[in-house]
Amino acid sequence: MNDPIVARSGECRVIAIDGPAAAGKGTLARRLAATLGLPYLDTGLLYRATGRRVLDAGGDPADPFTATEAARALTQTDLGRTDLRGPVADAAAAQVAAIPGVRAALLDFQRSFGPTGAVLDGRDIGTVVFPNAAVKLFVTASLPARAQRRWLELTAKGTPASLDEVTDDMRARDAMDAARTAAPLLQAPDATLIDTTDMGPDEAFSVALAKVREMLA
Ligand code: DC
């Protein structure tokens, strides 16, 4: 189901969606991709899978050499692993994501989506990976709203966690994403801000789709 608006826009068919954890980027990106007939890449999986590879080998995810080698060796199969979520994977992903060599090793994989057009979500898609993306959205929400969403997800999966723990964890990950020198989490100057604190997924989707159509018209 190719959207004619997207098809007309030629070269610049990348929709970049950045923002902090649990802001609703993934759900939004997946729905936009399905509606517009574009492939979708959750770039957080690349960092998660890299962290996992390091842990599997008994290595330290904060070690630049080991982590960069793991990023270079990443295969499509790694992205399909079922153990890429949860606190251990979260922490390892945040550590490898701070390493410039890891980020450089993962760039080509992400950029290979450019020519065909795609929706990518992450932290640096509109700032580093596709600075010329046709559409850039920065999706955020307050820390309490994001922590509450993550806590509900964990509770629904039967993973025991307290809301305070989840909030502290998220605050720490936000700080790591924002403070690292390599591609920190930043809103690109030309990105449209969507604050989902008081929005459900349907409202966030219609706001984003309207913006995409406006930008690509
Ligand atoms: O979106 P996520 O929680 O799955 O991301 C996992 C980690 O990877 C998180 O610490 C942020 C980092 N990340 C990044 O630095 N750049 C991206 N494009 C995507 C994720």
XYZ file of N, CA and C and ligand atoms in Angstrom:
671
model
N 0.844 -1.187 0.000
C 0.000 0.000 0.000
C 0.891 1.254 0.000
N 1.406 1.612 -1.193
C 2.283 2.784 -1.252
C 1.490 4.074 -1.265
N 1.867 4.983 -0.397
C 1.166 6.260 -0.333
C 1.670 7.158 -1.454
N 0.779 7.704 -2.294
C 1.243 8.514 -3.419
C 2.053 9.721 -2.979
N 1.736 10.281 -1.813
C 2.480 11.456 -1.348
C 3.930 11.069 -1.106
N 4.129 9.904 -0.509
C 5.490 9.466 -0.233
C 6.194 9.126 -1.539
N 5.492 8.451 -2.451
C 6.112 8.050 -3.709
C 6.583 9.287 -4.494
N 5.828 10.377 -4.440
C 6.179 11.587 -5.194
C 7.437 12.276 -4.679
N 7.755 12.039 -3.420
C 8.826 12.838 -2.831
C 10.233 12.362 -3.222
N 10.320 11.306 -4.060
C 11.603 10.907 -4.648
C 12.657 10.531 -3.643
N 13.822 11.177 -3.751
C 15.002 10.808 -2.975
C 14.821 10.832 -1.457
N 14.141 11.896 -0.978
C 14.128 12.152 0.467
C 12.984 11.471 1.170
N 12.916 10.149 1.086
C 11.726 9.510 1.634
C 11.940 8.958 3.034
N 12.894 9.549 3.738
C 13.147 9.060 5.093
C 12.357 9.880 6.106
N 11.692 9.173 6.985
C 10.999 9.821 8.099
C 11.787 9.454 9.359
N 12.376 10.474 9.974
C 13.249 10.279 11.142
C 12.458 10.599 12.402
N 12.425 9.660 13.317
C 11.681 9.872 14.561
C 12.625 9.664 15.745
N 12.908 10.735 16.447
C 13.813 10.648 17.597
C 13.087 11.022 18.875
N 13.702 10.654 19.996
C 13.137 11.021 21.292
C 13.575 10.040 22.357
N 13.257 10.343 23.613
C 13.688 9.467 24.715
C 12.870 8.172 24.781
N 13.307 7.268 25.651
C 12.639 5.974 25.818
C 11.194 6.161 26.277
N 10.328 5.273 25.781
C 8.917 5.195 26.203
C 8.107 6.465 25.923
N 8.542 7.228 24.916
C 7.775 8.422 24.538
C 6.677 8.061 23.537
N 6.736 6.822 23.021
C 5.731 6.396 22.047
C 6.261 6.383 20.625
N 7.588 6.518 20.458
C 8.190 6.565 19.114
C 7.959 5.276 18.329
N 8.185 4.151 18.993
C 8.135 2.864 18.298
C 6.749 2.583 17.729
N 5.733 2.764 18.575
C 4.348 2.508 18.142
C 4.009 3.429 16.976
N 4.387 4.685 17.136
C 4.097 5.686 16.117
C 4.822 5.352 14.809
N 6.094 5.033 14.907
C 6.900 4.757 13.715
C 6.357 3.538 12.975
N 5.997 2.508 13.721
C 5.480 1.288 13.105
C 4.175 1.580 12.352
N 3.302 2.375 12.984
C 2.018 2.693 12.333
C 2.209 3.571 11.112
N 3.124 4.540 11.214
C 3.382 5.398 10.046
C 3.923 4.547 8.894
N 4.860 3.672 9.204
C 5.470 2.836 8.162
C 4.406 1.970 7.489
N 3.538 1.366 8.286
C 2.500 0.490 7.715
C 1.545 1.309 6.847
N 1.171 2.486 7.317
C 0.219 3.316 6.574
C 0.822 3.823 5.270
N 2.115 4.153 5.305
C 2.757 4.747 4.125
C 3.415 3.699 3.223
N 3.385 2.431 3.647
C 3.988 1.369 2.835
C 5.510 1.464 2.793
N 6.117 1.879 3.899
C 7.576 2.008 3.959
C 8.153 1.000 4.949
N 9.410 0.569 4.736
C 10.026 -0.291 5.745
C 10.287 0.487 7.036
N 10.383 -0.252 8.129
C 10.588 0.370 9.436
C 11.830 -0.228 10.098
N 12.664 0.622 10.655
C 13.803 0.134 11.437
C 13.808 0.769 12.815
N 13.756 -0.095 13.832
C 13.909 0.329 15.232
C 15.416 0.299 15.500
N 16.066 1.466 15.450
C 17.535 1.471 15.532
C 18.041 1.131 16.932
N 17.176 1.248 17.944
C 17.579 0.838 19.294
C 17.980 -0.634 19.322
N 17.365 -1.436 18.425
C 17.689 -2.867 18.391
C 19.152 -3.107 18.027
N 19.715 -2.221 17.216
C 21.120 -2.387 16.819
C 22.037 -2.276 18.039
N 21.714 -1.301 18.898
C 22.532 -1.093 20.108
C 22.266 -2.204 21.114
N 21.011 -2.620 21.197
C 20.664 -3.713 22.107
C 21.381 -5.006 21.693
N 21.344 -5.306 20.392
C 21.962 -6.545 19.916
C 23.486 -6.492 20.071
N 24.050 -5.305 19.887
C 25.502 -5.164 20.086
C 25.854 -5.437 21.552
N 25.083 -4.848 22.449
C 25.319 -5.076 23.882
C 25.211 -6.553 24.227
N 24.218 -7.221 23.658
C 24.016 -8.651 23.920
C 25.198 -9.492 23.446
N 25.700 -9.153 22.258
C 26.846 -9.906 21.721
C 28.037 -9.803 22.670
N 28.235 -8.591 23.213
C 29.361 -8.396 24.135
C 29.136 -9.242 25.392
N 27.925 -9.182 25.938
C 27.627 -9.939 27.168
C 27.787 -11.440 26.930
N 27.322 -11.926 25.774
C 27.434 -13.362 25.444
C 28.883 -13.829 25.487
N 29.769 -12.921 25.037
C 31.191 -13.295 24.974
C 31.887 -13.046 26.310
N 31.106 -12.650 27.327
C 31.694 -12.408 28.649
C 32.451 -11.091 28.728
N 32.193 -10.196 27.757
C 32.928 -8.924 27.721
C 32.221 -7.815 28.484
N 32.876 -6.645 28.487
C 32.341 -5.469 29.176
C 31.756 -4.514 28.116
N 30.456 -4.248 28.157
C 29.847 -3.390 27.134
C 30.421 -1.979 27.105
N 31.122 -1.576 28.168
C 31.709 -0.229 28.181
C 33.095 -0.205 27.548
N 33.615 -1.381 27.159
C 34.953 -1.421 26.575
C 34.872 -1.107 25.068
N 35.489 -0.003 24.636
C 35.320 0.431 23.245
C 35.748 -0.608 22.208
N 36.879 -1.285 22.434
C 37.365 -2.226 21.422
C 36.385 -3.391 21.257
N 36.031 -4.013 22.392
C 35.131 -5.174 22.351
C 33.777 -4.788 21.741
N 33.248 -3.643 22.177
C 31.914 -3.249 21.714
C 31.933 -2.904 20.228
N 32.991 -2.257 19.777
C 33.063 -1.894 18.347
C 33.177 -3.156 17.487
N 33.972 -4.127 17.945
C 34.063 -5.401 17.211
C 32.692 -6.074 17.140
N 31.968 -6.033 18.240
C 30.635 -6.663 18.262
C 29.694 -5.948 17.293
N 29.768 -4.628 17.235
C 28.899 -3.873 16.317
C 29.241 -4.217 14.868
N 30.532 -4.362 14.577
C 30.949 -4.688 13.199
C 30.481 -6.077 12.790
N 30.378 -6.970 13.774
C 30.027 -8.362 13.468
C 28.518 -8.606 13.470
N 27.739 -7.573 13.723
C 26.286 -7.735 13.865
C 25.648 -8.304 12.589
N 24.715 -9.223 12.747
C 24.001 -9.764 11.579
C 22.508 -9.541 11.788
N 21.757 -9.746 10.733
C 20.305 -9.619 10.789
C 19.729 -10.560 11.861
N 20.334 -11.732 11.999
C 19.847 -12.717 12.973
C 19.891 -12.147 14.389
N 20.944 -11.363 14.683
C 21.053 -10.778 16.031
C 19.847 -9.900 16.348
N 19.315 -9.235 15.312
C 18.206 -8.301 15.554
C 16.905 -9.024 15.878
N 16.852 -10.310 15.555
C 15.632 -11.092 15.820
C 15.672 -11.802 17.170
N 16.723 -11.593 17.942
C 16.822 -12.276 19.248
C 15.668 -11.870 20.151
N 15.303 -12.769 21.038
C 14.155 -12.490 21.913
C 14.585 -11.939 23.276
N 15.896 -11.755 23.452
C 16.367 -11.280 24.762
C 16.961 -9.868 24.662
N 16.384 -9.050 23.799
C 16.926 -7.696 23.612
C 16.241 -6.652 24.490
N 15.254 -7.072 25.271
C 14.560 -6.129 26.169
C 14.831 -6.529 27.610
N 14.546 -5.603 28.510
C 14.749 -5.894 29.937
C 15.933 -5.117 30.474
N 16.045 -5.046 31.794
C 17.040 -4.172 32.417
C 18.493 -4.450 32.021
N 18.845 -5.738 31.846
C 20.247 -6.053 31.516
C 20.567 -5.552 30.105
N 19.651 -5.845 29.175
C 19.853 -5.390 27.790
C 19.797 -3.862 27.711
N 18.915 -3.236 28.501
C 18.815 -1.766 28.520
C 20.163 -1.152 28.894
N 20.738 -1.683 29.969
C 21.986 -1.106 30.483
C 23.130 -1.325 29.499
N 23.219 -2.532 28.936
C 24.308 -2.818 27.986
C 24.162 -1.947 26.737
N 22.923 -1.768 26.272
C 22.692 -0.952 25.064
C 23.132 0.491 25.313
N 22.783 1.033 26.481
C 23.147 2.421 26.778
C 24.673 2.566 26.845
N 25.353 1.533 27.344
C 26.824 1.611 27.426
C 27.472 1.564 26.038
N 27.032 0.621 25.199
C 27.674 0.545 23.876
C 27.314 1.763 23.023
N 26.124 2.332 23.271
C 25.668 3.477 22.462
C 26.516 4.725 22.706
N 27.250 4.746 23.805
C 28.087 5.920 24.110
C 29.453 5.836 23.426
N 29.722 4.725 22.727
C 31.059 4.510 22.144
C 31.071 4.932 20.663
N 31.900 5.934 20.305
C 31.887 6.433 18.922
C 32.114 5.338 17.873
N 33.018 4.386 18.152
C 33.307 3.320 17.180
C 32.078 2.474 16.900
N 31.280 2.241 17.923
C 30.041 1.458 17.759
C 29.088 2.235 16.858
N 28.931 3.509 17.125
C 27.992 4.331 16.347
C 28.421 4.371 14.878
N 29.744 4.504 14.669
C 30.251 4.565 13.288
C 29.982 3.233 12.586
N 30.198 2.129 13.298
C 30.020 0.805 12.687
C 28.556 0.563 12.296
N 27.637 1.208 12.985
C 26.209 0.954 12.715
C 25.604 1.932 11.704
N 26.397 2.925 11.295
C 25.854 3.951 10.389
C 25.440 3.394 9.026
N 26.319 2.602 8.405
C 26.022 2.120 7.050
C 24.751 1.296 7.017
N 24.591 0.455 8.050
C 23.395 -0.385 8.095
C 22.145 0.495 8.088
N 22.179 1.554 8.894
C 21.013 2.436 8.990
C 20.822 3.208 7.685
N 21.934 3.666 7.108
C 21.828 4.483 5.886
C 21.418 3.663 4.677
N 21.606 2.334 4.752
C 21.221 1.523 3.596
C 19.705 1.566 3.374
N 18.965 2.075 4.349
C 17.508 2.202 4.201
C 17.120 3.460 3.417
N 18.066 4.394 3.262
C 17.753 5.695 2.674
C 17.130 5.670 1.296
N 17.822 5.022 0.327
C 17.352 5.130 -1.053
C 15.943 4.597 -1.279
N 15.550 3.586 -0.519
C 14.208 3.024 -0.747
C 13.161 3.772 0.059
N 13.592 4.628 0.963
C 12.653 5.315 1.842
C 12.323 4.419 3.019
N 12.164 5.003 4.178
C 11.908 4.197 5.372
C 11.530 5.101 6.528
N 10.988 4.480 7.541
C 10.758 5.161 8.811
C 11.774 4.565 9.788
N 12.588 5.421 10.405
C 13.562 4.944 11.395
C 13.312 5.665 12.694
N 13.375 4.942 13.808
C 13.294 5.648 15.080
C 14.528 5.388 15.917
N 14.894 6.400 16.722
C 16.101 6.280 17.536
C 16.356 7.542 18.326
N 17.641 7.911 18.410
C 18.012 9.105 19.162
C 18.685 10.150 18.271
N 19.322 9.675 17.190
C 20.143 10.575 16.369
C 19.804 10.448 14.894
N 18.604 10.002 14.580
C 18.283 9.760 13.161
C 18.231 11.081 12.389
N 17.556 12.083 12.964
C 17.440 13.367 12.267
C 18.670 14.253 12.407
N 19.548 13.938 13.367
C 20.724 14.790 13.581
C 21.973 14.227 12.901
N 22.129 12.891 12.908
C 23.379 12.292 12.415
C 23.155 11.323 11.256
N 22.207 10.416 11.422
C 22.073 9.329 10.431
C 21.487 9.877 9.126
N 20.387 10.626 9.231
C 19.777 11.238 8.042
C 19.508 12.718 8.313
N 20.582 13.550 8.320
C 20.339 14.978 8.572
C 19.482 15.625 7.491
N 19.361 14.971 6.306
C 18.510 15.525 5.244
C 17.174 14.796 5.133
N 16.762 14.125 6.166
C 15.484 13.384 6.110
C 14.355 14.322 5.701
N 13.397 13.766 4.965
C 12.272 14.575 4.474
C 11.410 15.065 5.627
N 11.269 14.225 6.626
C 10.434 14.574 7.776
C 11.198 14.192 9.040
N 11.227 15.109 9.997
C 11.853 14.807 11.289
C 10.846 15.088 12.394
N 10.611 14.082 13.201
C 9.715 14.264 14.342
C 10.522 14.007 15.615
N 10.329 14.845 16.618
C 10.944 14.600 17.918
C 9.798 14.316 18.880
N 9.716 13.064 19.285
C 8.583 12.611 20.087
C 9.026 12.476 21.535
N 8.348 13.192 22.411
C 8.753 13.135 23.814
C 7.521 13.091 24.710
N 7.750 12.943 26.002
C 6.688 12.990 27.016
C 7.401 13.198 28.340
N 6.653 13.630 29.354
C 7.288 13.879 30.648
C 7.861 12.573 31.217
N 8.847 12.713 32.109
C 9.435 11.515 32.732
C 8.372 10.693 33.478
N 7.490 11.311 34.298
C 6.493 10.485 34.990
C 5.584 9.725 34.007
N 5.206 10.376 32.903
C 4.323 9.701 31.937
C 5.046 8.528 31.283
N 6.311 8.727 30.938
C 7.058 7.648 30.277
C 7.323 6.493 31.239
N 7.656 6.842 32.481
C 7.939 5.796 33.472
C 6.674 4.976 33.741
N 5.555 5.674 33.822
C 4.276 4.986 34.060
C 3.974 4.009 32.914
N 4.208 4.420 31.677
C 3.959 3.542 30.522
C 4.855 2.314 30.585
N 6.157 2.546 30.849
C 7.087 1.427 30.895
C 6.717 0.469 32.033
N 6.297 1.045 33.163
C 5.937 0.225 34.318
C 4.696 -0.634 33.986
N 3.731 -0.031 33.293
C 2.540 -0.791 32.901
C 2.906 -1.935 31.961
N 3.822 -1.667 31.023
C 4.274 -2.712 30.087
C 4.908 -3.862 30.860
N 5.801 -3.504 31.793
C 6.507 -4.533 32.563
C 5.521 -5.343 33.399
N 4.569 -4.640 34.027
C 3.586 -5.310 34.873
C 2.737 -6.259 34.025
N 2.358 -5.798 32.825
C 1.532 -6.647 31.946
C 2.282 -7.913 31.552
N 3.614 -7.809 31.454
C 4.429 -8.982 31.080
C 4.737 -9.853 32.287
N 4.297 -9.413 33.461
C 4.558 -10.190 34.672
C 5.952 -9.961 35.230
N 6.648 -8.900 34.751
C 7.983 -8.601 35.284
C 7.827 -7.718 36.510
N 8.257 -8.191 37.689
C 8.057 -7.368 38.879
C 8.978 -6.136 38.863
N 8.395 -4.980 39.109
C 9.186 -3.744 39.171
C 8.352 -2.714 39.908
N 9.007 -1.837 40.663
C 8.240 -0.768 41.302
C 8.317 0.463 40.402
N 7.283 1.301 40.504
C 7.266 2.506 39.672
C 8.481 3.387 39.977
N 8.875 3.434 41.241
C 10.048 4.248 41.608
C 11.320 3.744 40.933
N 11.472 2.416 40.918
C 12.663 1.825 40.280
C 12.683 2.160 38.785
N 11.519 1.984 38.164
C 11.434 2.229 36.720
C 11.739 3.694 36.435
N 11.217 4.586 37.289
C 11.449 6.029 37.096
C 12.940 6.347 37.241
N 13.579 5.784 38.263
C 15.008 6.053 38.493
C 15.853 5.537 37.329
N 15.477 4.349 36.864
C 16.196 3.733 35.756
C 16.093 4.588 34.494
N 14.884 5.070 34.249
C 14.649 5.871 33.053
C 15.368 7.216 33.141
N 15.366 7.783 34.346
C 16.069 9.061 34.542
C 17.571 8.872 34.238
N 18.111 7.739 34.711
C 19.542 7.477 34.506
C 19.835 7.276 33.018
N 18.945 6.552 32.319
C 19.180 6.314 30.882
C 19.029 7.608 30.083
N 18.057 8.438 30.461
C 17.898 9.747 29.798
C 19.191 10.540 29.927
N 19.748 10.523 31.151
C 20.958 11.312 31.407
C 22.109 10.777 30.556
N 22.223 9.437 30.442
C 23.311 8.869 29.621
C 23.131 9.234 28.156
N 21.894 9.138 27.660
C 21.636 9.446 26.242
C 21.935 10.917 25.941
N 21.603 11.792 26.900
C 21.763 13.230 26.655
C 23.197 13.694 26.886
N 23.908 13.028 27.807
C 25.224 13.533 28.202
C 26.370 12.973 27.371
N 26.148 11.886 26.648
C 27.291 11.309 25.932
C 27.766 12.280 24.850
N 29.068 12.212 24.563
C 29.593 13.158 23.566
C 29.296 12.661 22.154
N 29.190 11.337 21.970
C 28.920 10.799 20.634
C 27.416 10.820 20.376
N 26.985 11.656 19.439
C 25.582 11.716 19.015
C 24.610 11.719 20.194
N 24.676 12.728 21.053
C 23.730 12.766 22.182
C 22.298 12.970 21.689
N 21.349 12.631 22.549
C 19.940 12.837 22.198
C 19.653 14.333 22.155
N 19.273 14.813 20.975
C 19.029 16.247 20.754
C 17.877 16.379 19.781
N 17.075 17.396 19.965
C 16.056 17.666 18.948
C 16.728 18.429 17.802
N 16.637 17.920 16.576
C 17.195 18.653 15.427
C 16.447 19.977 15.303
N 17.137 21.057 14.901
C 16.465 22.356 14.813
C 15.252 22.335 13.883
N 15.297 21.473 12.859
C 14.176 21.437 11.909
C 13.195 20.290 12.198
N 13.257 19.731 13.406
C 12.310 18.654 13.753
C 11.042 19.242 14.364
N 9.936 18.558 14.128
C 8.662 18.954 14.736
C 8.519 18.226 16.065
N 8.233 18.978 17.121
C 8.082 18.386 18.452
C 6.661 17.843 18.638
N 6.572 16.590 19.063
C 5.262 16.029 19.425
C 5.368 15.556 20.876
N 4.654 16.225 21.762
C 4.679 15.856 23.176
C 3.467 14.974 23.452
N 3.728 13.705 23.758
C 2.636 12.742 23.914
C 2.198 12.564 25.370
N 2.648 13.480 26.263
C 2.321 13.315 27.688
C 0.820 13.109 27.895
N 0.029 13.936 27.224
C -1.427 13.838 27.413
C -2.139 13.276 26.191
N -1.421 12.506 25.397
C -2.045 11.930 24.188
C -2.033 10.416 24.264
N -3.086 9.816 23.738
C -3.073 8.367 23.557
C -2.391 8.071 22.224
N -2.144 6.772 21.938
C -1.453 6.407 20.700
C -2.200 6.864 19.439
N -3.546 6.847 19.466
C -4.296 7.233 18.254
C -4.125 8.715 17.958
N -4.169 9.514 19.013
C -4.023 10.964 18.811
C -2.602 11.284 18.320
N -1.617 10.638 18.954
C -0.225 10.871 18.530
C -0.059 10.495 17.057
N -0.687 9.394 16.664
C -0.584 8.951 15.272
C -1.218 9.963 14.323
N -2.417 10.469 14.665
C -3.027 11.403 13.707
C -2.282 12.724 13.636
N -1.721 13.183 14.757
C -0.904 14.410 14.720
C 0.323 14.179 13.814
N 0.973 13.033 14.010
C 2.191 12.749 13.236
C 1.870 12.574 11.755
N 0.801 11.860 11.443
C 0.458 11.620 10.035
C 0.118 12.938 9.337
N -0.585 13.819 10.043
C -0.923 15.121 9.458
C 0.366 15.893 9.160
N 1.312 15.814 10.071
C 2.584 16.523 9.881
C 3.342 15.937 8.682
N 3.369 14.605 8.601
C 4.073 13.946 7.493
C 3.445 14.369 6.164
N 2.143 14.356 6.101
C 1.462 14.728 4.839
C 1.745 16.181 4.485
N 1.748 17.034 5.517
C 2.012 18.466 5.279
C 3.450 18.654 4.733
N 4.392 17.928 5.336
C 5.798 18.105 4.938
C 6.061 17.529 3.548
N 5.351 16.471 3.196
C 5.640 15.810 1.919
C 4.734 16.272 0.789
N 3.788 17.137 1.105
C 2.817 17.555 0.066
C 3.503 18.381 -1.006
O 15.210 3.016 21.942
P 15.846 1.963 22.791
O 15.500 2.083 24.261
O 15.588 0.585 22.272
O 17.425 2.224 22.673
C 18.360 1.401 23.334
C 19.601 2.211 23.655
O 20.268 2.588 22.453
C 19.332 3.510 24.427
O 20.285 3.643 25.458
C 19.530 4.598 23.415
C 20.450 3.984 22.386
N 20.156 4.430 21.027
C 20.988 5.359 20.479
O 21.929 5.820 21.121
N 20.787 5.779 19.197
C 19.761 5.303 18.494
N 19.580 5.717 17.228
C 18.882 4.339 19.049
C 19.104 3.943 20.348
